[in-house]
Structure formats: structure tokens, C-alpha cells
PDB file of C-alpha atoms and ligand atoms in Angstrom:
ATOM      1  CA  UNK A1076      -4.714  15.266  -8.983  1.00  0.00           C
ATOM      2  CA  UNK A1077      -6.435  18.433 -10.263  1.00  0.00           C
ATOM      3  CA  UNK A1078      -7.461  20.676  -7.360  1.00  0.00           C
ATOM      4  CA  UNK A1079     -11.241  20.753  -6.857  1.00  0.00           C
ATOM      5  CA  UNK A1080     -11.732  23.285  -4.066  1.00  0.00           C
ATOM      6  CA  UNK A1081     -15.117  22.034  -2.863  1.00  0.00           C
ATOM      7  CA  UNK A1082     -13.994  18.381  -2.752  1.00  0.00           C
ATOM      8  CA  UNK A1083     -10.733  19.404  -1.041  1.00  0.00           C
ATOM      9  CA  UNK A1084     -12.691  21.387   1.568  1.00  0.00           C
ATOM     10  CA  UNK A1085     -15.027  18.431   2.199  1.00  0.00           C
ATOM     11  CA  UNK A1086     -12.210  15.957   2.735  1.00  0.00           C
ATOM     12  CA  UNK A1087     -10.370  18.369   5.043  1.00  0.00           C
ATOM     13  CA  UNK A1088     -13.576  18.907   7.059  1.00  0.00           C
ATOM     14  CA  UNK A1089     -14.198  15.159   7.476  1.00  0.00           C
ATOM     15  CA  UNK A1090     -10.575  14.487   8.465  1.00  0.00           C
ATOM     16  CA  UNK A1091     -10.637  17.332  10.993  1.00  0.00           C
ATOM     17  CA  UNK A1092     -13.501  15.601  12.799  1.00  0.00           C
ATOM     18  CA  UNK A1093     -11.595  12.347  13.285  1.00  0.00           C
ATOM     19  CA  UNK A1094     -10.538  12.820  16.896  1.00  0.00           C
ATOM     20  CA  UNK A1095     -10.391   9.263  18.215  1.00  0.00           C
ATOM     21  CA  UNK A1096      -8.415   8.721  21.431  1.00  0.00           C
ATOM     22  CA  UNK A1097      -6.992   5.562  19.873  1.00  0.00           C
ATOM     23  CA  UNK A1098      -4.258   6.770  17.456  1.00  0.00           C
ATOM     24  CA  UNK A1099      -4.360   3.567  15.377  1.00  0.00           C
ATOM     25  CA  UNK A1100      -8.136   3.892  14.913  1.00  0.00           C
ATOM     26  CA  UNK A1101      -7.628   7.515  13.834  1.00  0.00           C
ATOM     27  CA  UNK A1102      -4.939   6.465  11.334  1.00  0.00           C
ATOM     28  CA  UNK A1103      -7.124   3.711   9.861  1.00  0.00           C
ATOM     29  CA  UNK A1104     -10.222   5.902   9.518  1.00  0.00           C
ATOM     30  CA  UNK A1105      -8.242   8.855   8.078  1.00  0.00           C
ATOM     31  CA  UNK A1106      -6.667   6.645   5.466  1.00  0.00           C
ATOM     32  CA  UNK A1107      -9.943   4.896   4.562  1.00  0.00           C
ATOM     33  CA  UNK A1108     -11.765   8.246   4.228  1.00  0.00           C
ATOM     34  CA  UNK A1109      -8.950   9.724   2.122  1.00  0.00           C
ATOM     35  CA  UNK A1110      -8.929   6.728  -0.247  1.00  0.00           C
ATOM     36  CA  UNK A1111     -12.721   6.661  -0.537  1.00  0.00           C
ATOM     37  CA  UNK A1112     -12.853  10.387  -1.343  1.00  0.00           C
ATOM     38  CA  UNK A1113     -10.138   9.835  -3.977  1.00  0.00           C
ATOM     39  CA  UNK A1114     -12.284   7.020  -5.412  1.00  0.00           C
ATOM     40  CA  UNK A1115     -15.308   9.332  -5.719  1.00  0.00           C
ATOM     41  CA  UNK A1116     -13.132  12.033  -7.325  1.00  0.00           C
ATOM     42  CA  UNK A1117     -11.726   9.571  -9.849  1.00  0.00           C
ATOM     43  CA  UNK A1118     -14.805   7.459 -10.674  1.00  0.00           C
ATOM     44  CA  UNK A1119     -17.409  10.252 -10.307  1.00  0.00           C
ATOM     45  CA  UNK A1120     -20.254   7.808  -9.576  1.00  0.00           C
ATOM     46  CA  UNK A1121     -23.793   8.900 -10.378  1.00  0.00           C
ATOM     47  CA  UNK A1122     -26.143   8.968  -7.373  1.00  0.00           C
ATOM     48  CA  UNK A1123     -27.803   5.854  -8.734  1.00  0.00           C
ATOM     49  CA  UNK A1124     -24.480   4.029  -8.977  1.00  0.00           C
ATOM     50  CA  UNK A1125     -23.549   5.063  -5.430  1.00  0.00           C
ATOM     51  CA  UNK A1126     -26.866   3.775  -4.042  1.00  0.00           C
ATOM     52  CA  UNK A1127     -26.404   0.528  -5.976  1.00  0.00           C
ATOM     53  CA  UNK A1128     -23.028   0.098  -4.314  1.00  0.00           C
ATOM     54  CA  UNK A1129     -24.531   0.723  -0.870  1.00  0.00           C
ATOM     55  CA  UNK A1130     -27.357  -1.706  -1.643  1.00  0.00           C
ATOM     56  CA  UNK A1131     -24.752  -4.337  -2.576  1.00  0.00           C
ATOM     57  CA  UNK A1132     -23.179  -3.901   0.881  1.00  0.00           C
ATOM     58  CA  UNK A1133     -26.607  -4.113   2.580  1.00  0.00           C
ATOM     59  CA  UNK A1134     -27.354  -7.379   0.739  1.00  0.00           C
ATOM     60  CA  UNK A1135     -23.911  -8.698   1.624  1.00  0.00           C
ATOM     61  CA  UNK A1136     -24.645  -8.051   5.318  1.00  0.00           C
ATOM     62  CA  UNK A1137     -28.111  -9.629   5.097  1.00  0.00           C
ATOM     63  CA  UNK A1138     -26.605 -12.802   3.584  1.00  0.00           C
ATOM     64  CA  UNK A1139     -24.414 -13.346   6.658  1.00  0.00           C
ATOM     65  CA  UNK A1140     -25.550 -15.985   9.166  1.00  0.00           C
ATOM     66  CA  UNK A1141     -23.750 -17.508  12.162  1.00  0.00           C
ATOM     67  CA  UNK A1142     -22.168 -20.015   9.727  1.00  0.00           C
ATOM     68  CA  UNK A1143     -21.721 -17.879   6.617  1.00  0.00           C
ATOM     69  CA  UNK A1144     -19.796 -14.616   6.345  1.00  0.00           C
ATOM     70  CA  UNK A1145     -20.395 -13.013   2.963  1.00  0.00           C
ATOM     71  CA  UNK A1146     -18.109 -10.064   3.837  1.00  0.00           C
ATOM     72  CA  UNK A1147     -15.161 -12.436   4.329  1.00  0.00           C
ATOM     73  CA  UNK A1148     -16.016 -14.008   0.978  1.00  0.00           C
ATOM     74  CA  UNK A1149     -16.063 -10.527  -0.599  1.00  0.00           C
ATOM     75  CA  UNK A1150     -12.665  -9.786   0.934  1.00  0.00           C
ATOM     76  CA  UNK A1151     -11.358 -13.147  -0.369  1.00  0.00           C
ATOM     77  CA  UNK A1152     -12.698 -12.582  -3.884  1.00  0.00           C
ATOM     78  CA  UNK A1153     -11.073  -9.128  -4.110  1.00  0.00           C
ATOM     79  CA  UNK A1154      -7.662 -10.459  -3.023  1.00  0.00           C
ATOM     80  CA  UNK A1155      -7.883  -8.379   0.165  1.00  0.00           C
ATOM     81  CA  UNK A1156      -7.688 -11.345   2.564  1.00  0.00           C
ATOM     82  CA  UNK A1157      -4.511 -12.473   0.795  1.00  0.00           C
ATOM     83  CA  UNK A1158      -3.113  -8.922   0.946  1.00  0.00           C
ATOM     84  CA  UNK A1159      -3.774  -8.713   4.713  1.00  0.00           C
ATOM     85  CA  UNK A1160      -2.185 -12.166   5.114  1.00  0.00           C
ATOM     86  CA  UNK A1161       0.895 -10.981   3.204  1.00  0.00           C
ATOM     87  CA  UNK A1162       1.422  -7.802   5.251  1.00  0.00           C
ATOM     88  CA  UNK A1163       1.136  -9.786   8.480  1.00  0.00           C
ATOM     89  CA  UNK A1164       2.898 -13.051   7.707  1.00  0.00           C
ATOM     90  CA  UNK A1165       5.627 -12.398   5.172  1.00  0.00           C
ATOM     91  CA  UNK A1166       8.543 -14.576   6.299  1.00  0.00           C
ATOM     92  CA  UNK A1167      12.059 -15.488   5.188  1.00  0.00           C
ATOM     93  CA  UNK A1168      12.179 -17.222   1.769  1.00  0.00           C
ATOM     94  CA  UNK A1169      13.030 -20.603   3.334  1.00  0.00           C
ATOM     95  CA  UNK A1170       9.895 -20.605   5.554  1.00  0.00           C
ATOM     96  CA  UNK A1171       6.633 -22.174   4.353  1.00  0.00           C
ATOM     97  CA  UNK A1172       4.486 -19.279   3.114  1.00  0.00           C
ATOM     98  CA  UNK A1173       1.095 -18.715   4.675  1.00  0.00           C
ATOM     99  CA  UNK A1174      -2.153 -18.566   2.769  1.00  0.00           C
ATOM    100  CA  UNK A1175      -5.735 -17.632   3.680  1.00  0.00           C
ATOM    101  CA  UNK A1176      -7.688 -19.825   6.128  1.00  0.00           C
ATOM    102  CA  UNK A1177     -10.979 -19.736   4.216  1.00  0.00           C
ATOM    103  CA  UNK A1178     -14.404 -20.365   5.762  1.00  0.00           C
ATOM    104  CA  UNK A1179     -14.337 -24.154   6.115  1.00  0.00           C
ATOM    105  CA  UNK A1180     -12.099 -24.721   9.115  1.00  0.00           C
ATOM    106  CA  UNK A1181     -13.767 -26.454  12.060  1.00  0.00           C
ATOM    107  CA  UNK A1182     -12.352 -28.408  15.004  1.00  0.00           C
ATOM    108  CA  UNK A1183     -10.821 -31.636  13.701  1.00  0.00           C
ATOM    109  CA  UNK A1184     -10.776 -35.015  15.440  1.00  0.00           C
ATOM    110  CA  UNK A1185      -7.365 -35.979  16.848  1.00  0.00           C
ATOM    111  CA  UNK A1186      -6.149 -38.938  14.796  1.00  0.00           C
ATOM    112  CA  UNK A1187      -3.047 -41.138  14.993  1.00  0.00           C
ATOM    113  CA  UNK A1188      -0.291 -40.818  12.393  1.00  0.00           C
ATOM    114  CA  UNK A1189      -1.178 -42.825   9.309  1.00  0.00           C
ATOM    115  CA  UNK A1190      -4.943 -42.602   9.926  1.00  0.00           C
ATOM    116  CA  UNK A1191      -7.415 -42.834   7.083  1.00  0.00           C
ATOM    117  CA  UNK A1192      -9.219 -39.491   7.185  1.00  0.00           C
ATOM    118  CA  UNK A1193     -11.674 -40.292   4.350  1.00  0.00           C
ATOM    119  CA  UNK A1194     -14.519 -42.125   6.093  1.00  0.00           C
ATOM    120  CA  UNK A1195     -17.386 -41.143   3.761  1.00  0.00           C
ATOM    121  CA  UNK A1196     -18.587 -42.431   0.393  1.00  0.00           C
ATOM    122  CA  UNK A1197     -15.599 -40.799  -1.333  1.00  0.00           C
ATOM    123  CA  UNK A1198     -13.342 -43.566   0.042  1.00  0.00           C
ATOM    124  CA  UNK A1199     -14.850 -46.048  -2.446  1.00  0.00           C
ATOM    125  CA  UNK A1200     -14.793 -43.853  -5.531  1.00  0.00           C
ATOM    126  CA  UNK A1201     -11.923 -41.320  -5.250  1.00  0.00           C
ATOM    127  CA  UNK A1202      -8.203 -41.755  -5.842  1.00  0.00           C
ATOM    128  CA  UNK A1203      -6.426 -42.817  -2.645  1.00  0.00           C
ATOM    129  CA  UNK A1204      -3.497 -40.685  -1.630  1.00  0.00           C
ATOM    130  CA  UNK A1205      -0.893 -40.664   1.122  1.00  0.00           C
ATOM    131  CA  UNK A1206       0.013 -37.176   2.310  1.00  0.00           C
ATOM    132  CA  UNK A1207       3.276 -36.959   4.201  1.00  0.00           C
ATOM    133  CA  UNK A1208       6.067 -34.602   5.150  1.00  0.00           C
ATOM    134  CA  UNK A1209       8.292 -33.272   7.825  1.00  0.00           C
ATOM    135  CA  UNK A1210       7.872 -30.238  10.049  1.00  0.00           C
ATOM    136  CA  UNK A1211      11.201 -28.504  10.685  1.00  0.00           C
ATOM    137  CA  UNK A1212      12.565 -25.099  11.577  1.00  0.00           C
ATOM    138  CA  UNK A1213      14.100 -23.005   8.803  1.00  0.00           C
ATOM    139  CA  UNK A1214      17.498 -24.687   9.328  1.00  0.00           C
ATOM    140  CA  UNK A1215      15.969 -28.146   8.779  1.00  0.00           C
ATOM    141  CA  UNK A1216      15.908 -29.260  12.437  1.00  0.00           C
ATOM    142  CA  UNK A1217      12.897 -31.580  12.909  1.00  0.00           C
ATOM    143  CA  UNK A1218      10.134 -30.397  15.215  1.00  0.00           C
ATOM    144  CA  UNK A1219       8.736 -33.324  17.222  1.00  0.00           C
ATOM    145  CA  UNK A1220       5.311 -32.897  18.815  1.00  0.00           C
ATOM    146  CA  UNK A1221       4.154 -30.209  16.330  1.00  0.00           C
ATOM    147  CA  UNK A1222       0.422 -30.235  15.624  1.00  0.00           C
ATOM    148  CA  UNK A1223      -0.772 -30.483  12.031  1.00  0.00           C
ATOM    149  CA  UNK A1224      -4.440 -29.573  11.610  1.00  0.00           C
ATOM    150  CA  UNK A1225      -5.658 -30.569   8.130  1.00  0.00           C
ATOM    151  CA  UNK A1226      -8.965 -30.107   6.333  1.00  0.00           C
ATOM    152  CA  UNK A1227      -9.935 -30.749   2.744  1.00  0.00           C
ATOM    153  CA  UNK A1228     -12.878 -31.202   0.374  1.00  0.00           C
ATOM    154  CA  UNK A1229     -13.690 -34.567  -1.219  1.00  0.00           C
ATOM    155  CA  UNK A1230     -13.372 -35.567  -4.884  1.00  0.00           C
ATOM    156  CA  UNK A1231     -16.667 -33.750  -5.611  1.00  0.00           C
ATOM    157  CA  UNK A1232     -15.432 -30.503  -3.996  1.00  0.00           C
ATOM    158  CA  UNK A1233     -17.514 -30.726  -0.796  1.00  0.00           C
ATOM    159  CA  UNK A1234     -16.457 -30.312   2.831  1.00  0.00           C
ATOM    160  CA  UNK A1235     -18.184 -32.471   5.472  1.00  0.00           C
ATOM    161  CA  UNK A1236     -20.028 -29.375   6.735  1.00  0.00           C
ATOM    162  CA  UNK A1237     -21.669 -28.921   3.299  1.00  0.00           C
ATOM    163  CA  UNK A1238     -22.540 -32.537   2.608  1.00  0.00           C
ATOM    164  CA  UNK A1239     -24.976 -34.699   4.593  1.00  0.00           C
ATOM    165  CA  UNK A1240     -23.447 -37.863   3.067  1.00  0.00           C
ATOM    166  CA  UNK A1241     -20.132 -37.280   4.879  1.00  0.00           C
ATOM    167  CA  UNK A1242     -19.747 -38.089   8.584  1.00  0.00           C
ATOM    168  CA  UNK A1243     -18.830 -35.194  10.910  1.00  0.00           C
ATOM    169  CA  UNK A1244     -15.072 -34.617  10.986  1.00  0.00           C
ATOM    170  CA  UNK A1245     -14.607 -36.347   7.637  1.00  0.00           C
ATOM    171  CA  UNK A1246     -11.484 -35.292   5.717  1.00  0.00           C
ATOM    172  CA  UNK A1247     -10.208 -33.475   8.800  1.00  0.00           C
ATOM    173  CA  UNK A1248      -7.496 -34.476  11.261  1.00  0.00           C
ATOM    174  CA  UNK A1249      -5.422 -33.132  14.081  1.00  0.00           C
ATOM    175  CA  UNK A1250      -2.092 -34.983  13.936  1.00  0.00           C
ATOM    176  CA  UNK A1251       1.039 -34.740  16.065  1.00  0.00           C
ATOM    177  CA  UNK A1252       4.466 -35.154  14.466  1.00  0.00           C
ATOM    178  CA  UNK A1253       6.700 -38.038  15.565  1.00  0.00           C
ATOM    179  CA  UNK A1254      10.192 -37.751  17.073  1.00  0.00           C
ATOM    180  CA  UNK A1255      11.593 -36.995  13.610  1.00  0.00           C
ATOM    181  CA  UNK A1256       9.065 -34.224  12.893  1.00  0.00           C
ATOM    182  CA  UNK A1257       7.172 -36.441  10.454  1.00  0.00           C
ATOM    183  CA  UNK A1258       3.440 -36.553   9.780  1.00  0.00           C
ATOM    184  CA  UNK A1259       1.466 -38.751   7.409  1.00  0.00           C
ATOM    185  CA  UNK A1260      -2.123 -39.678   6.749  1.00  0.00           C
ATOM    186  CA  UNK A1261      -4.188 -41.514   4.136  1.00  0.00           C
ATOM    187  CA  UNK A1262      -6.869 -39.645   2.247  1.00  0.00           C
ATOM    188  CA  UNK A1263      -8.264 -39.107  -1.245  1.00  0.00           C
ATOM    189  CA  UNK A1264      -7.322 -36.638  -3.959  1.00  0.00           C
ATOM    190  CA  UNK A1265      -9.480 -33.498  -3.528  1.00  0.00           C
ATOM    191  CA  UNK A1266     -10.972 -31.680  -6.506  1.00  0.00           C
ATOM    192  CA  UNK A1267     -11.366 -28.022  -7.374  1.00  0.00           C
ATOM    193  CA  UNK A1268     -14.645 -26.471  -6.185  1.00  0.00           C
ATOM    194  CA  UNK A1269     -16.647 -23.257  -6.496  1.00  0.00           C
ATOM    195  CA  UNK A1270     -16.988 -20.755  -3.634  1.00  0.00           C
ATOM    196  CA  UNK A1271     -20.643 -20.114  -2.660  1.00  0.00           C
ATOM    197  CA  UNK A1272     -22.293 -18.305  -5.585  1.00  0.00           C
ATOM    198  CA  UNK A1273     -25.894 -17.978  -4.370  1.00  0.00           C
ATOM    199  CA  UNK A1274     -25.313 -14.591  -2.659  1.00  0.00           C
ATOM    200  CA  UNK A1275     -24.374 -11.064  -3.753  1.00  0.00           C
ATOM    201  CA  UNK A1276     -20.677 -11.960  -4.071  1.00  0.00           C
ATOM    202  CA  UNK A1277     -21.579 -14.715  -6.554  1.00  0.00           C
ATOM    203  CA  UNK A1278     -23.591 -12.111  -8.461  1.00  0.00           C
ATOM    204  CA  UNK A1279     -20.589  -9.785  -8.496  1.00  0.00           C
ATOM    205  CA  UNK A1280     -18.278 -12.530  -9.815  1.00  0.00           C
ATOM    206  CA  UNK A1281     -20.702 -13.304 -12.605  1.00  0.00           C
ATOM    207  CA  UNK A1282     -21.191  -9.599 -13.481  1.00  0.00           C
ATOM    208  CA  UNK A1283     -17.395  -9.264 -13.681  1.00  0.00           C
ATOM    209  CA  UNK A1284     -17.066 -12.291 -15.962  1.00  0.00           C
ATOM    210  CA  UNK A1285     -15.154 -14.198 -13.285  1.00  0.00           C
ATOM    211  CA  UNK A1286     -15.421 -17.902 -12.453  1.00  0.00           C
ATOM    212  CA  UNK A1287     -15.881 -18.913  -8.792  1.00  0.00           C
ATOM    213  CA  UNK A1288     -13.445 -21.853  -8.775  1.00  0.00           C
ATOM    214  CA  UNK A1289     -10.685 -22.652  -6.302  1.00  0.00           C
ATOM    215  CA  UNK A1290      -7.970 -25.070  -7.458  1.00  0.00           C
ATOM    216  CA  UNK A1291      -7.831 -28.418  -5.609  1.00  0.00           C
ATOM    217  CA  UNK A1292      -6.054 -28.073  -2.274  1.00  0.00           C
ATOM    218  CA  UNK A1293      -5.590 -29.309   1.265  1.00  0.00           C
ATOM    219  CA  UNK A1294      -5.555 -26.794   4.138  1.00  0.00           C
ATOM    220  CA  UNK A1295      -2.998 -27.077   6.944  1.00  0.00           C
ATOM    221  CA  UNK A1296      -2.407 -25.196  10.159  1.00  0.00           C
ATOM    222  CA  UNK A1297       0.889 -26.177  11.761  1.00  0.00           C
ATOM    223  CA  UNK A1298       1.928 -25.174  15.273  1.00  0.00           C
ATOM    224  CA  UNK A1299       5.069 -26.007  17.265  1.00  0.00           C
ATOM    225  CA  UNK A1300       6.264 -24.629  20.586  1.00  0.00           C
ATOM    226  CA  UNK A1301       8.672 -21.694  20.175  1.00  0.00           C
ATOM    227  CA  UNK A1302       7.765 -21.215  16.497  1.00  0.00           C
ATOM    228  CA  UNK A1303       5.423 -18.979  14.545  1.00  0.00           C
ATOM    229  CA  UNK A1304       2.344 -21.026  13.550  1.00  0.00           C
ATOM    230  CA  UNK A1305       1.462 -21.146   9.878  1.00  0.00           C
ATOM    231  CA  UNK A1306      -1.950 -21.480   8.228  1.00  0.00           C
ATOM    232  CA  UNK A1307      -1.536 -22.476   4.618  1.00  0.00           C
ATOM    233  CA  UNK A1308      -2.730 -24.603   1.699  1.00  0.00           C
ATOM    234  CA  UNK A1309      -1.048 -27.258  -0.450  1.00  0.00           C
ATOM    235  CA  UNK A1310      -2.311 -27.123  -4.021  1.00  0.00           C
ATOM    236  CA  UNK A1311      -2.463 -30.018  -6.480  1.00  0.00           C
ATOM    237  CA  UNK A1312      -0.154 -29.371  -9.457  1.00  0.00           C
ATOM    238  CA  UNK A1313      -1.865 -29.582 -12.840  1.00  0.00           C
ATOM    239  CA  UNK A1314      -5.189 -28.198 -11.598  1.00  0.00           C
ATOM    240  CA  UNK A1315      -6.727 -26.025 -14.344  1.00  0.00           C
ATOM    241  CA  UNK A1316      -7.566 -23.218 -11.862  1.00  0.00           C
ATOM    242  CA  UNK A1317      -4.087 -22.755 -10.370  1.00  0.00           C
ATOM    243  CA  UNK A1318      -3.523 -19.587 -12.399  1.00  0.00           C
ATOM    244  CA  UNK A1319      -6.932 -18.084 -11.693  1.00  0.00           C
ATOM    245  CA  UNK A1320      -7.799 -19.041  -8.090  1.00  0.00           C
ATOM    246  CA  UNK A1321     -10.950 -17.096  -7.176  1.00  0.00           C
ATOM    247  CA  UNK A1322      -9.377 -16.416  -3.730  1.00  0.00           C
ATOM    248  CA  UNK A1323      -5.891 -15.437  -5.045  1.00  0.00           C
ATOM    249  CA  UNK A1324      -4.255 -17.777  -2.505  1.00  0.00           C
ATOM    250  CA  UNK A1325      -1.838 -19.763  -4.703  1.00  0.00           C
ATOM    251  CA  UNK A1326       1.919 -19.387  -4.161  1.00  0.00           C
ATOM    252  CA  UNK A1327       4.494 -21.353  -6.166  1.00  0.00           C
ATOM    253  CA  UNK A1328       6.039 -22.934  -3.052  1.00  0.00           C
ATOM    254  CA  UNK A1329       2.645 -24.394  -2.133  1.00  0.00           C
ATOM    255  CA  UNK A1330       2.059 -26.372  -5.351  1.00  0.00           C
ATOM    256  CA  UNK A1331       2.858 -30.104  -5.115  1.00  0.00           C
ATOM    257  CA  UNK A1332       2.753 -32.789  -7.813  1.00  0.00           C
ATOM    258  CA  UNK A1333       0.984 -35.988  -6.763  1.00  0.00           C
ATOM    259  CA  UNK A1334       3.244 -38.872  -7.913  1.00  0.00           C
ATOM    260  CA  UNK A1335       2.188 -42.454  -8.540  1.00  0.00           C
ATOM    261  CA  UNK A1336       2.898 -44.288  -5.262  1.00  0.00           C
ATOM    262  CA  UNK A1337       5.515 -47.048  -5.314  1.00  0.00           C
ATOM    263  CA  UNK A1338       5.627 -48.154  -1.671  1.00  0.00           C
ATOM    264  CA  UNK A1339       2.106 -49.278  -0.748  1.00  0.00           C
ATOM    265  CA  UNK A1340       3.397 -51.576   1.981  1.00  0.00           C
ATOM    266  CA  UNK A1341       5.036 -48.655   3.818  1.00  0.00           C
ATOM    267  CA  UNK A1342       1.770 -46.651   3.894  1.00  0.00           C
ATOM    268  CA  UNK A1343      -0.564 -49.656   4.211  1.00  0.00           C
ATOM    269  CA  UNK A1344      -2.249 -48.906   0.885  1.00  0.00           C
ATOM    270  CA  UNK A1345      -3.324 -51.680  -1.483  1.00  0.00           C
ATOM    271  CA  UNK A1346      -3.394 -51.107  -5.236  1.00  0.00           C
ATOM    272  CA  UNK A1347      -2.593 -47.858  -6.979  1.00  0.00           C
ATOM    273  CA  UNK A1348      -2.399 -44.649  -4.983  1.00  0.00           C
ATOM    274  CA  UNK A1349      -0.870 -41.165  -5.162  1.00  0.00           C
ATOM    275  CA  UNK A1350       2.035 -39.934  -3.084  1.00  0.00           C
ATOM    276  CA  UNK A1351       1.757 -36.266  -2.040  1.00  0.00           C
ATOM    277  CA  UNK A1352       4.779 -34.941  -0.133  1.00  0.00           C
ATOM    278  CA  UNK A1353       4.818 -31.557   1.591  1.00  0.00           C
ATOM    279  CA  UNK A1354       7.379 -30.391   4.153  1.00  0.00           C
ATOM    280  CA  UNK A1355       6.640 -27.452   6.436  1.00  0.00           C
ATOM    281  CA  UNK A1356       9.335 -25.044   7.656  1.00  0.00           C
ATOM    282  CA  UNK A1357       8.438 -22.812  10.587  1.00  0.00           C
ATOM    283  CA  UNK A1358      10.096 -19.591  11.710  1.00  0.00           C
ATOM    284  CA  UNK A1359      11.615 -19.666  15.201  1.00  0.00           C
ATOM    285  CA  UNK A1360      10.180 -17.046  17.576  1.00  0.00           C
TER     286      UNK A1360
HETATM  287  C1  BEZ B1278     -11.402 -22.350   1.019  1.00  0.00           C
HETATM  288  O1  BEZ B1278     -10.469 -22.843   0.512  1.00  0.00           O
HETATM  289  O2  BEZ B1278     -11.866 -23.101   1.832  1.00  0.00           O
HETATM  290  C2  BEZ B1278     -11.916 -20.979   0.661  1.00  0.00           C
HETATM  291  C3  BEZ B1278     -11.076 -19.899   0.746  1.00  0.00           C
HETATM  292  C4  BEZ B1278     -11.548 -18.642   0.390  1.00  0.00           C
HETATM  293  C5  BEZ B1278     -12.848 -18.478  -0.025  1.00  0.00           C
HETATM  294  C6  BEZ B1278     -13.696 -19.563  -0.112  1.00  0.00           C
HETATM  295  C7  BEZ B1278     -13.217 -20.838   0.213  1.00  0.00           C
HETATM  296 FE1   FE B1279     -10.726 -24.960   0.866  1.00  0.00          FE
END
């Protein structure tokens, strides 16, 4: 970068005043300040542009409530949540990759294996689906007694917490794997849905010419004693937004094709249904 003596002097002066006792805090602030000064040097914002940027952050803060965090949404929409996930949870290639938690997790009702988790109006209109798989370690040894916390949107793209027509805890379950590490439940095929667009982050997406859609998915958090827990998603193959997820959370190993079911008696499903199989491999601690 071309030397600019006054900008160099400014950066050096700011860095010299970072004297935190906590060395990690000092490292984080030094790096953030250095990158932000480099940004100003490169972009050369006008004062008006800079104030617009600060106003965007003020509006983002003012949009936050106890149940809505617009800063997390901003981080998600810039791929930063996925980047932080990657630097913290990269695992061996055979392990199930993690993916962002998103804002819609809430405590799920414990349900028995095989439970119907779709207890709202979607049960009558959406495509029934059995979701099943096995939780193992990376060598394929089954993990009995693992907990599988699942949450998903309905066929209209709504979570129970966003939709008064759904009972509390709908499309959520806390399951425990059987002696063979298996889990299964009956549900409905979820659809793609938009992230909240009525705040400043929605305005940013639209100004950037970006859509707000997330491809259809089911969230899972799987925990087993002696193993690293994983928070992840399973995505529905064929969804039109798989290649442009607004939250940048799709990974190839997490995309599953729903197949026409052929064993309704086994899953206690009458008529046509989809079979959605997803195994989870955890890393031993
Ligand atoms: C979600 O899948 O629930 C989600 C993730 C990131 C941003 C918004 C929603
Ligand atoms: Fe989601």
C-alpha cells in the first residue's frame, strides 16, 4: 500500500493506546482497528457515506429486541457467522460438518422415537415425511443415548414462534437415539423461507440486489457423551436456493434427496410419503 504519512501516524497512535491487560482483547482490537483503517484508506468514504454507515449500525441496534437480534442477522447475511463457525468447528472429513444455528432455536419438547412432530394445520396439507438416521462416531460405531434436537419450519416457511396457527413446540423435538444409535420421527417437508426483511438488514439485502431466501432445511443439534456436539442443518436437495443461501450455510455433505417412501408400514405412515435419511458422525473428544 502507498505510504500516506498522516494516515500511518494516525494508525500507529491508535494502536499505541491499546494497552488492555487481557492480551487476547488487545490482539482483537488491534487487528480490528488495523483492518478498519485499511478499509478507510482503500474506500476513501466521504463524510456523508461514513455517517450513513454509522446510522445503519444505529438502526440495526434499535431493531434488536429480546427476541430479535438484527446484528446476528447482519453477521449471517455477510457470511461472517459461517466463517466463525468454520474457524471453530472444522473437523475431519468423515465427521458431519457444522452449520450456523440461526435465530429460531428454542427448547423442544422431549418426544419418543417415531413421534409425529407436525401437530399444526400443516399436517393436513403438507407432504408427510419420515426423517431417520444413525448417530455414530467417525469410525461408524453407533452412539446409543445421543440426544437429537430438531427444529424446522412448516411447508409455508414458518416456525411455530412466528405463526399463531401452530401450537407451541410444533415441528420441534428432543429425541434420544436407541441402542443402535438410531433416531426417527414423522414430519412434513419444509419449504424455503425468507429471513426477516422488515429491518435495516432487509434494506441492505435489497439495496445489494440480493434475495433473502434460505433453502428448505431441518436444523439438528446432536450431543453424545464423550463426543463433540454438532449444530447443523440438513438441506432438501433440489431446492432452488441451495446455491444462493442468504445465510451461506449450505455444505455439500448436508444436502439430502427426499425419496418416495416404500415402507409405510415400518414408519406407520399411510399413503404416499417421503423418506429423508441423514446419518450424523461425531468426533470423539
Ligand atoms: C435459520 O435457518 O433459521 C436462519 C439462519 C440464519 C439467518 C436466518 C435464519
Ligand atoms: Fe431455519
